[in-house]
Amino acid sequence: MSVVKILCVIGTRPEAIKMAPVILALKKERWAQVHVLATAQHRQLLDQTLGFFGINPDTDLDIMRPSQTLSTLTAHLLLDLDEVLLKEKPDVVLVQGDTTSVLASALACFYHRIPVGHVEAGLRTGDIQQPFPEEANRVITSKLVRWHFVPTENVRQNLLTEGVVDANIFVTGNTVIDALLTTVALGVELGLDIDPSKRLVLVTSHRRENFGEPFQNICEALRTLAENNPQVQFLFPVHPNPSIKDVAQVCLAGLPNLTLCAPLAYPVFVAAMKAAYLILTDSGGVQEEAPALGKPVLVLREETERPEAVAQGGVRLVGTDCTRIVEEAQRLLDDSSAYRLMAQGVSPYGDGQAAGRIVQALREHFC
Ligand code: UD1
Ligand code: UDP
């Protein structure tokens, strides 16, 4: 049996979490030679996450620069990826998600005529500006890659509508559920200095389309909620992007029941989601994880590419209007029957076996 060289690209924290189950599964396959390429579009967040999963990149581009523009990031990635692809000559490249690392990798592979498998392919809001720039990254990436590993049947339909050949689409579930279930089983404690007798509201935010006024509104809503609910504890692990971190630290200082902290290591963040009563977020991954843990989510965005959990009732889009966020969160804090309707504990995003299905599809093609 000839060995297939598979280069797995990881750029940011969510890519590490969602690609880790695939890498770990591929490493058990005798026909597969795995090469992990970290673009390190995220430096600290990536190292923190890869360390937890025990993955050591074979190549590290160390591309992150403070506050770099998207064009600079893309240009540097293309130049560096060119060299790696020429040197490593992979048979196939796997990318995950919708970051700039994904788009640049898909484009570089297209130029080198290397087939690409796209993990978590096909998500769409239908609005090229939302999320920015991820929706464009996804749409362009889908045009460039060969295999599309999609999380749900609904997403498969997105790609069929765009003319993707059905035989190249594999409904696998989302690998985030694989990572989540493995991590939950470890039973890591939250271990933070917060009052366990209080209900916990967990918050994350980092989307570029929310920079400026929308994020100011989110902060204003959090301040109001914290002031009006002294018996509730708010926990906000702050993304290191200066457009978020600098604003959060100014707007949300001095509230005794609102803790701003550095990004939490993945197992600790999972413990925080488990401990949470309610989650407010604009994250993609958290929208997928929280329903699997039965935690209601208010999404701080105008659109979502993950409508499945909204349809099931565990996730609600509330946008970035301050009054609306306060009203929706307060209702769930005050009205236990409205809360129970959202806290269902069903995941539309998979059964924890997505990585195995991706490996199987590759095995069937190459072996
Ligand atoms: C990126 C992705 C986004 C994804 C998010 C996950 C793009 C365009 N954006 O957004 O799709 O949802 O990651 O978190 O691909 N920084 C650090 N240390 C880190 C990480 C970031 O200091 O470990 C700071 C740096 O100043 C960096 C900035 O954050 O320049 C922005 O990072 P970047 O990867 O460009 O964008 P994110 O907002 O993190
Ligand atoms: N996460 C984490 N620590 C944190 C916040 C989030 O490990 O402090 C995890 C979270 O569980 C999810 C992923 O990071 O799996 C989501 O990353 P992010 O929100 O940065 O990106 P997105 O999913 O929006 O692309």
Short mmCIF file of C-alpha atoms and ligand atoms in Angstrom, two decimals:
data_model
loop_
_atom_site.label_atom_id
_atom_site.label_comp_id
_atom_site.label_asym_id
_atom_site.label_seq_id
_atom_site.Cartn_x
_atom_site.Cartn_y
_atom_site.Cartn_z
CA MET A 1 0.00 0.00 0.00
CA SER A 2 1.51 3.35 -0.97
CA VAL A 3 1.58 6.06 1.66
CA VAL A 4 -0.57 9.17 1.14
CA LYS A 5 0.96 12.42 2.35
CA ILE A 6 -1.75 14.54 3.98
CA LEU A 7 -0.93 18.10 4.95
CA CYS A 8 -3.32 19.51 7.57
CA VAL A 9 -3.45 23.30 7.85
CA ILE A 10 -4.24 25.01 11.15
CA GLY A 11 -4.27 28.77 11.57
CA THR A 12 -6.40 29.81 14.52
CA ARG A 13 -7.86 28.48 17.79
CA PRO A 14 -11.10 27.11 16.31
CA GLU A 15 -9.23 25.42 13.47
CA ALA A 16 -7.02 23.67 16.04
CA ILE A 17 -10.04 22.47 18.03
CA LYS A 18 -11.93 21.27 14.96
CA MET A 19 -8.96 19.81 13.05
CA ALA A 20 -7.46 18.03 16.08
CA PRO A 21 -9.90 15.07 15.94
CA VAL A 22 -9.09 14.60 12.22
CA ILE A 23 -5.32 14.77 12.77
CA LEU A 24 -5.46 12.37 15.71
CA ALA A 25 -7.63 9.93 13.72
CA LEU A 26 -5.41 10.14 10.62
CA LYS A 27 -2.30 9.47 12.68
CA LYS A 28 -3.71 6.03 13.48
CA GLU A 29 -4.01 5.14 9.77
CA ARG A 30 -1.08 3.17 8.31
CA TRP A 31 -1.69 4.49 4.79
CA ALA A 32 -1.59 8.15 5.89
CA GLN A 33 1.51 10.26 6.53
CA VAL A 34 0.32 13.35 8.36
CA HIS A 35 2.12 16.68 8.14
CA VAL A 36 0.71 19.38 10.42
CA LEU A 37 1.21 22.91 9.11
CA ALA A 38 0.51 25.70 11.59
CA THR A 39 0.26 29.04 9.85
CA ALA A 40 0.03 30.46 13.38
CA GLN A 41 -2.35 33.19 12.24
CA HIS A 42 -3.04 33.03 15.97
CA ARG A 43 0.09 32.63 18.07
CA GLN A 44 -0.90 32.42 21.75
CA LEU A 45 -4.39 31.00 21.13
CA LEU A 46 -3.01 28.33 18.81
CA ASP A 47 -0.18 27.24 21.08
CA GLN A 48 -2.58 27.04 24.03
CA THR A 49 -4.95 24.80 22.05
CA LEU A 50 -2.49 22.55 20.20
CA GLY A 51 -0.71 21.91 23.51
CA PHE A 52 -3.94 20.58 25.01
CA PHE A 53 -4.49 18.16 22.10
CA GLY A 54 -0.81 17.08 22.13
CA ILE A 55 -0.23 18.14 18.52
CA ASN A 56 3.21 19.46 17.51
CA PRO A 57 3.24 21.18 14.12
CA ASP A 58 5.78 19.82 11.62
CA THR A 59 5.95 23.27 10.02
CA ASP A 60 5.18 26.57 11.73
CA LEU A 61 4.92 29.73 9.59
CA ASP A 62 4.66 32.00 12.65
CA ILE A 63 2.67 34.44 10.50
CA MET A 64 0.88 36.48 13.20
CA ARG A 65 1.80 40.13 13.56
CA PRO A 66 -0.05 42.47 15.90
CA SER A 67 -3.10 44.02 14.21
CA GLN A 68 -2.03 43.00 10.69
CA THR A 69 -4.42 43.80 7.86
CA LEU A 70 -6.25 41.05 6.01
CA SER A 71 -4.38 41.82 2.76
CA THR A 72 -0.97 41.67 4.44
CA LEU A 73 -1.90 38.43 6.18
CA THR A 74 -3.16 36.89 2.92
CA ALA A 75 -0.10 38.00 0.94
CA HIS A 76 2.36 36.65 3.52
CA LEU A 77 0.45 33.39 3.73
CA LEU A 78 0.49 32.87 -0.04
CA LEU A 79 4.25 33.44 -0.24
CA ASP A 80 5.02 31.10 2.65
CA LEU A 81 2.57 28.41 1.54
CA ASP A 82 4.16 28.38 -1.91
CA GLU A 83 7.46 27.33 -0.37
CA VAL A 84 5.90 24.69 1.89
CA LEU A 85 3.89 23.10 -0.92
CA LEU A 86 6.93 22.98 -3.21
CA LYS A 87 9.03 21.39 -0.46
CA GLU A 88 6.51 18.95 1.06
CA LYS A 89 4.62 17.98 -2.13
CA PRO A 90 1.54 16.66 -0.30
CA ASP A 91 -0.91 14.35 -2.08
CA VAL A 92 -3.80 16.13 -0.42
CA VAL A 93 -4.26 19.16 1.84
CA LEU A 94 -6.96 19.46 4.49
CA VAL A 95 -8.26 22.84 5.65
CA GLN A 96 -10.95 23.60 8.23
CA GLY A 97 -13.43 26.43 8.40
CA ASP A 98 -13.41 29.93 6.96
CA THR A 99 -10.37 31.87 8.11
CA THR A 100 -7.82 33.71 5.98
CA SER A 101 -5.47 30.73 6.48
CA VAL A 102 -8.11 28.51 4.83
CA LEU A 103 -8.68 30.76 1.83
CA ALA A 104 -4.95 31.30 1.25
CA SER A 105 -4.25 27.56 1.56
CA ALA A 106 -7.04 26.62 -0.84
CA LEU A 107 -5.78 29.18 -3.37
CA ALA A 108 -2.13 28.13 -3.06
CA CYS A 109 -3.12 24.47 -3.51
CA PHE A 110 -5.25 25.36 -6.52
CA TYR A 111 -2.22 27.03 -8.13
CA HIS A 112 -0.13 23.93 -7.37
CA ARG A 113 -2.91 21.57 -8.53
CA ILE A 114 -3.00 19.82 -5.16
CA PRO A 115 -6.46 18.50 -4.20
CA VAL A 116 -7.97 19.95 -1.04
CA GLY A 117 -10.48 18.53 1.41
CA HIS A 118 -12.50 21.20 3.21
CA VAL A 119 -13.65 20.32 6.72
CA GLU A 120 -16.80 22.20 7.82
CA ALA A 121 -17.51 23.19 4.22
CA GLY A 122 -20.61 24.87 2.87
CA LEU A 123 -21.78 27.13 5.71
CA ARG A 124 -23.52 30.22 4.37
CA THR A 125 -25.40 33.26 5.59
CA GLY A 126 -26.04 34.41 2.03
CA ASP A 127 -24.69 37.89 2.87
CA ILE A 128 -21.11 38.38 1.68
CA GLN A 129 -20.55 41.03 4.38
CA GLN A 130 -21.61 38.80 7.28
CA PRO A 131 -19.58 37.43 8.82
CA PHE A 132 -16.74 39.51 7.40
CA PRO A 133 -14.56 38.28 5.79
CA GLU A 134 -15.51 34.66 6.54
CA GLU A 135 -18.54 34.38 4.22
CA ALA A 136 -16.36 35.40 1.25
CA ASN A 137 -13.63 33.01 2.41
CA ARG A 138 -16.14 30.14 2.46
CA VAL A 139 -17.71 30.90 -0.91
CA ILE A 140 -14.34 31.22 -2.67
CA THR A 141 -12.86 28.19 -0.90
CA SER A 142 -15.77 26.01 -2.04
CA LYS A 143 -14.94 26.89 -5.66
CA LEU A 144 -11.31 25.81 -5.23
CA VAL A 145 -11.49 22.54 -3.28
CA ARG A 146 -12.23 18.96 -4.31
CA TRP A 147 -13.91 17.34 -1.28
CA HIS A 148 -16.46 19.06 0.93
CA PHE A 149 -16.96 17.59 4.41
CA VAL A 150 -20.17 19.21 5.60
CA PRO A 151 -21.68 19.12 9.09
CA THR A 152 -25.38 18.75 8.25
CA GLU A 153 -27.77 17.79 5.47
CA ASN A 154 -28.94 21.40 5.37
CA VAL A 155 -25.39 22.52 4.51
CA ARG A 156 -25.15 19.86 1.80
CA GLN A 157 -28.12 21.57 0.14
CA ASN A 158 -26.23 24.91 0.19
CA LEU A 159 -23.46 23.37 -1.89
CA LEU A 160 -25.80 21.52 -4.26
CA THR A 161 -27.54 24.85 -4.93
CA GLU A 162 -24.15 26.30 -5.88
CA GLY A 163 -23.55 23.47 -8.34
CA VAL A 164 -21.10 21.35 -6.34
CA VAL A 165 -21.12 17.72 -7.50
CA ASP A 166 -23.01 15.57 -4.98
CA ALA A 167 -20.39 12.80 -5.08
CA ASN A 168 -17.81 15.22 -3.66
CA ILE A 169 -19.97 16.18 -0.66
CA PHE A 170 -19.81 14.10 2.53
CA VAL A 171 -22.21 14.75 5.41
CA THR A 172 -20.01 13.94 8.41
CA GLY A 173 -21.26 16.00 11.36
CA ASN A 174 -19.05 18.70 12.79
CA THR A 175 -15.70 17.67 14.27
CA VAL A 176 -16.27 20.26 17.02
CA ILE A 177 -18.63 17.75 18.65
CA ASP A 178 -15.88 15.08 18.53
CA ALA A 179 -13.53 17.49 20.32
CA LEU A 180 -16.21 18.58 22.78
CA LEU A 181 -17.28 15.08 23.83
CA THR A 182 -13.68 13.93 24.30
CA THR A 183 -12.95 17.00 26.38
CA VAL A 184 -16.11 16.79 28.48
CA ALA A 185 -15.16 13.19 29.34
CA LEU A 186 -11.94 14.48 30.96
CA GLY A 187 -14.04 16.33 33.56
CA VAL A 188 -11.68 19.30 33.93
CA GLU A 189 -12.79 21.72 36.68
CA LEU A 190 -13.43 25.42 35.97
CA GLY A 191 -11.02 26.39 38.76
CA LEU A 192 -11.70 30.15 38.55
CA ASP A 193 -12.27 32.46 41.48
CA ILE A 194 -15.99 33.02 40.86
CA ASP A 195 -18.90 32.44 43.24
CA PRO A 196 -20.39 28.98 42.37
CA SER A 197 -23.65 29.82 44.18
CA LYS A 198 -24.47 32.47 41.55
CA ARG A 199 -25.90 31.73 38.12
CA LEU A 200 -23.18 32.17 35.48
CA VAL A 201 -23.55 34.07 32.22
CA LEU A 202 -20.65 33.29 29.87
CA VAL A 203 -19.76 35.82 27.15
CA THR A 204 -17.45 35.81 24.12
CA SER A 205 -17.16 38.24 21.22
CA HIS A 206 -14.64 38.78 18.45
CA ARG A 207 -16.34 39.25 15.07
CA ARG A 208 -14.92 41.92 12.78
CA GLU A 209 -18.35 43.11 11.61
CA ASN A 210 -19.05 43.89 15.29
CA PHE A 211 -15.97 46.11 15.72
CA GLY A 212 -16.79 49.70 16.70
CA GLU A 213 -20.38 50.64 17.53
CA PRO A 214 -21.87 47.11 17.62
CA PHE A 215 -19.24 45.96 20.13
CA GLN A 216 -19.74 49.16 22.15
CA ASN A 217 -23.46 48.26 22.25
CA ILE A 218 -22.65 44.72 23.39
CA CYS A 219 -20.48 46.11 26.20
CA GLU A 220 -23.18 48.58 27.19
CA ALA A 221 -25.72 45.73 27.36
CA LEU A 222 -23.37 43.64 29.50
CA ARG A 223 -22.81 46.58 31.87
CA THR A 224 -26.58 47.10 32.22
CA LEU A 225 -27.22 43.39 32.79
CA ALA A 226 -24.44 43.13 35.39
CA GLU A 227 -25.68 46.23 37.25
CA ASN A 228 -29.32 45.07 37.19
CA ASN A 229 -28.48 41.51 38.30
CA PRO A 230 -25.96 41.63 41.16
CA GLN A 231 -26.94 38.06 42.08
CA VAL A 232 -25.71 36.81 38.65
CA GLN A 233 -22.02 36.30 37.79
CA PHE A 234 -20.78 37.32 34.32
CA LEU A 235 -17.59 35.79 32.88
CA PHE A 236 -16.03 37.21 29.69
CA PRO A 237 -12.80 35.58 28.42
CA VAL A 238 -11.58 38.37 26.16
CA HIS A 239 -10.21 37.67 22.67
CA PRO A 240 -6.69 39.16 22.25
CA ASN A 241 -7.60 41.12 19.12
CA PRO A 242 -6.89 44.73 20.20
CA SER A 243 -10.18 45.91 18.63
CA ILE A 244 -11.97 43.79 21.25
CA LYS A 245 -9.57 43.66 24.18
CA ASP A 246 -8.87 47.39 24.45
CA VAL A 247 -12.57 48.33 24.25
CA ALA A 248 -13.74 45.63 26.70
CA GLN A 249 -11.17 46.64 29.28
CA VAL A 250 -12.32 50.26 29.20
CA CYS A 251 -16.10 49.69 28.93
CA LEU A 252 -16.45 46.83 31.41
CA ALA A 253 -14.05 47.79 34.19
CA GLY A 254 -15.12 48.04 37.83
CA LEU A 255 -18.14 45.72 37.88
CA PRO A 256 -17.89 43.39 40.90
CA ASN A 257 -19.95 40.60 39.27
CA LEU A 258 -18.38 40.83 35.79
CA THR A 259 -15.02 39.09 35.40
CA LEU A 260 -12.90 39.87 32.35
CA CYS A 261 -10.18 37.25 31.89
CA ALA A 262 -7.64 36.07 29.33
CA PRO A 263 -8.80 33.43 26.83
CA LEU A 264 -9.39 30.17 28.66
CA ALA A 265 -7.61 26.96 27.70
CA TYR A 266 -10.08 24.78 25.78
CA PRO A 267 -10.88 22.29 28.58
CA VAL A 268 -11.41 25.17 31.01
CA PHE A 269 -13.69 26.94 28.55
CA VAL A 270 -15.66 23.70 28.16
CA ALA A 271 -15.99 23.62 31.97
CA ALA A 272 -17.23 27.24 31.83
CA MET A 273 -19.86 26.32 29.21
CA LYS A 274 -20.98 23.40 31.37
CA ALA A 275 -21.20 25.65 34.42
CA ALA A 276 -23.03 28.41 32.54
CA TYR A 277 -26.72 29.15 32.91
CA LEU A 278 -26.74 31.21 29.72
CA ILE A 279 -24.22 32.02 26.96
CA LEU A 280 -23.98 35.28 24.98
CA THR A 281 -21.66 35.01 22.00
CA ASP A 282 -20.88 35.91 18.39
CA SER A 283 -18.62 32.85 18.05
CA GLY A 284 -19.32 30.17 15.47
CA GLY A 285 -17.94 27.26 17.45
CA VAL A 286 -19.73 28.18 20.66
CA GLN A 287 -23.06 28.19 18.77
CA GLU A 288 -22.36 24.55 17.96
CA GLU A 289 -21.01 23.42 21.32
CA ALA A 290 -23.55 25.02 23.66
CA PRO A 291 -26.63 23.18 22.29
CA ALA A 292 -24.80 19.88 22.79
CA LEU A 293 -24.43 20.85 26.45
CA GLY A 294 -28.04 22.02 26.75
CA LYS A 295 -27.06 25.65 27.28
CA PRO A 296 -29.19 28.41 25.74
CA VAL A 297 -27.31 30.81 23.49
CA LEU A 298 -28.13 34.38 22.52
CA VAL A 299 -26.16 35.15 19.35
CA LEU A 300 -24.78 38.69 19.20
CA ARG A 301 -25.02 38.88 15.42
CA GLU A 302 -27.56 39.86 12.76
CA GLU A 303 -27.10 36.64 10.73
CA THR A 304 -25.95 33.11 11.37
CA GLU A 305 -24.63 30.43 9.04
CA ARG A 306 -25.71 27.88 11.67
CA PRO A 307 -29.53 27.97 11.44
CA GLU A 308 -30.02 24.37 12.62
CA ALA A 309 -29.83 25.12 16.35
CA VAL A 310 -31.96 28.26 15.88
CA ALA A 311 -34.64 26.07 14.26
CA GLN A 312 -34.40 23.60 17.16
CA GLY A 313 -34.91 26.41 19.65
CA GLY A 314 -31.68 26.31 21.68
CA VAL A 315 -30.12 29.34 19.96
CA ARG A 316 -31.64 32.78 19.31
CA LEU A 317 -30.27 35.55 17.11
CA VAL A 318 -30.49 38.83 19.03
CA GLY A 319 -28.17 41.11 17.04
CA THR A 320 -26.15 43.91 18.58
CA ASP A 321 -28.82 46.38 19.69
CA CYS A 322 -28.23 47.15 23.37
CA THR A 323 -31.90 47.19 24.41
CA ARG A 324 -32.69 43.94 22.60
CA ILE A 325 -29.74 42.10 24.17
CA VAL A 326 -30.73 43.29 27.64
CA GLU A 327 -34.40 42.32 27.14
CA GLU A 328 -33.66 38.86 25.74
CA ALA A 329 -31.10 38.00 28.41
CA GLN A 330 -33.24 39.38 31.23
CA ARG A 331 -36.20 37.30 30.05
CA LEU A 332 -34.14 34.12 30.29
CA LEU A 333 -32.87 35.13 33.72
CA ASP A 334 -36.41 35.86 35.00
CA ASP A 335 -38.69 33.42 33.17
CA SER A 336 -37.88 29.79 33.97
CA SER A 337 -40.33 28.32 31.45
CA ALA A 338 -38.86 30.45 28.61
CA TYR A 339 -35.45 29.28 29.82
CA ARG A 340 -36.43 25.59 29.88
CA LEU A 341 -37.71 25.79 26.30
CA MET A 342 -34.21 26.79 25.16
CA ALA A 343 -32.22 24.43 27.40
CA GLN A 344 -32.88 21.24 25.49
CA GLY A 345 -29.52 19.51 25.23
CA VAL A 346 -29.81 18.31 21.64
CA SER A 347 -27.07 18.84 19.07
CA PRO A 348 -27.94 19.16 15.41
CA TYR A 349 -24.21 19.27 14.61
CA GLY A 350 -23.14 15.68 15.01
CA ASP A 351 -22.60 12.63 17.17
CA GLY A 352 -18.87 12.92 17.88
CA GLN A 353 -17.89 10.61 14.98
CA ALA A 354 -17.25 13.21 12.27
CA ALA A 355 -13.48 12.72 12.11
CA GLY A 356 -13.92 8.99 11.53
CA ARG A 357 -16.24 9.68 8.60
CA ILE A 358 -13.74 12.13 7.05
CA VAL A 359 -10.92 9.61 7.39
CA GLN A 360 -13.12 6.91 5.88
CA ALA A 361 -13.93 9.07 2.85
CA LEU A 362 -10.22 9.74 2.29
CA ARG A 363 -9.32 6.06 2.81
CA GLU A 364 -11.92 4.98 0.26
CA HIS A 365 -10.54 7.44 -2.27
CA PHE A 366 -6.83 6.78 -1.81
CA CYS A 367 -6.61 3.09 -0.80
C1 UD1 B 1 -9.68 35.01 13.28
C2 UD1 B 1 -10.48 34.64 12.03
C3 UD1 B 1 -11.94 34.40 12.39
C4 UD1 B 1 -12.07 33.41 13.53
C5 UD1 B 1 -11.22 33.87 14.70
C6 UD1 B 1 -11.24 32.84 15.80
C7 UD1 B 1 -9.85 35.64 9.89
C8 UD1 B 1 -9.95 36.84 9.03
N1 UD1 B 1 -10.43 35.74 11.08
O1 UD1 B 1 -10.16 36.27 13.74
O2 UD1 B 1 -12.62 33.87 11.26
O3 UD1 B 1 -13.41 33.33 13.91
O4 UD1 B 1 -9.86 34.03 14.27
O5 UD1 B 1 -10.79 33.39 17.01
O6 UD1 B 1 -9.28 34.66 9.51
N2 UD1 B 1 -4.08 38.06 18.38
C9 UD1 B 1 -3.11 37.86 19.34
N3 UD1 B 1 -2.86 36.57 19.74
C10 UD1 B 1 -3.53 35.49 19.25
C11 UD1 B 1 -4.53 35.72 18.29
C12 UD1 B 1 -4.78 37.01 17.86
O7 UD1 B 1 -2.48 38.79 19.81
O8 UD1 B 1 -3.25 34.35 19.66
C13 UD1 B 1 -4.35 39.46 17.92
C14 UD1 B 1 -3.23 39.98 16.98
O9 UD1 B 1 -3.08 41.36 17.17
C15 UD1 B 1 -3.82 39.70 15.59
C16 UD1 B 1 -5.28 40.05 15.87
O10 UD1 B 1 -5.55 39.51 17.17
O11 UD1 B 1 -3.25 40.47 14.57
C17 UD1 B 1 -6.26 39.53 14.86
O12 UD1 B 1 -6.06 38.14 14.60
P1 UD1 B 1 -6.68 37.52 13.25
O13 UD1 B 1 -6.37 36.07 13.20
O14 UD1 B 1 -6.33 38.34 12.06
O15 UD1 B 1 -8.24 37.74 13.45
P2 UD1 B 1 -9.23 37.25 14.56
O16 UD1 B 1 -10.09 38.42 14.90
O17 UD1 B 1 -8.53 36.54 15.63
N1 UDP B 2 -12.80 28.82 23.23
C1 UDP B 2 -11.75 28.54 24.11
N2 UDP B 2 -11.40 29.47 25.05
C2 UDP B 2 -12.03 30.66 25.16
C3 UDP B 2 -13.09 30.96 24.25
C4 UDP B 2 -13.44 30.03 23.29
O1 UDP B 2 -11.15 27.46 24.05
O2 UDP B 2 -11.67 31.46 26.05
C5 UDP B 2 -13.16 27.82 22.21
C6 UDP B 2 -14.62 27.48 22.10
O3 UDP B 2 -14.96 26.39 22.94
C7 UDP B 2 -14.79 27.13 20.62
C8 UDP B 2 -13.72 27.96 19.93
O4 UDP B 2 -12.84 28.40 20.96
O5 UDP B 2 -14.50 25.76 20.36
C9 UDP B 2 -14.35 29.12 19.24
O6 UDP B 2 -13.37 30.01 18.84
P1 UDP B 2 -13.70 31.48 18.41
O7 UDP B 2 -14.96 31.92 19.04
O8 UDP B 2 -12.45 32.27 18.64
O9 UDP B 2 -13.87 31.35 16.83
P2 UDP B 2 -15.11 30.98 15.88
O10 UDP B 2 -15.66 29.68 16.31
O11 UDP B 2 -16.08 32.12 15.98
O12 UDP B 2 -14.48 30.94 14.53
#
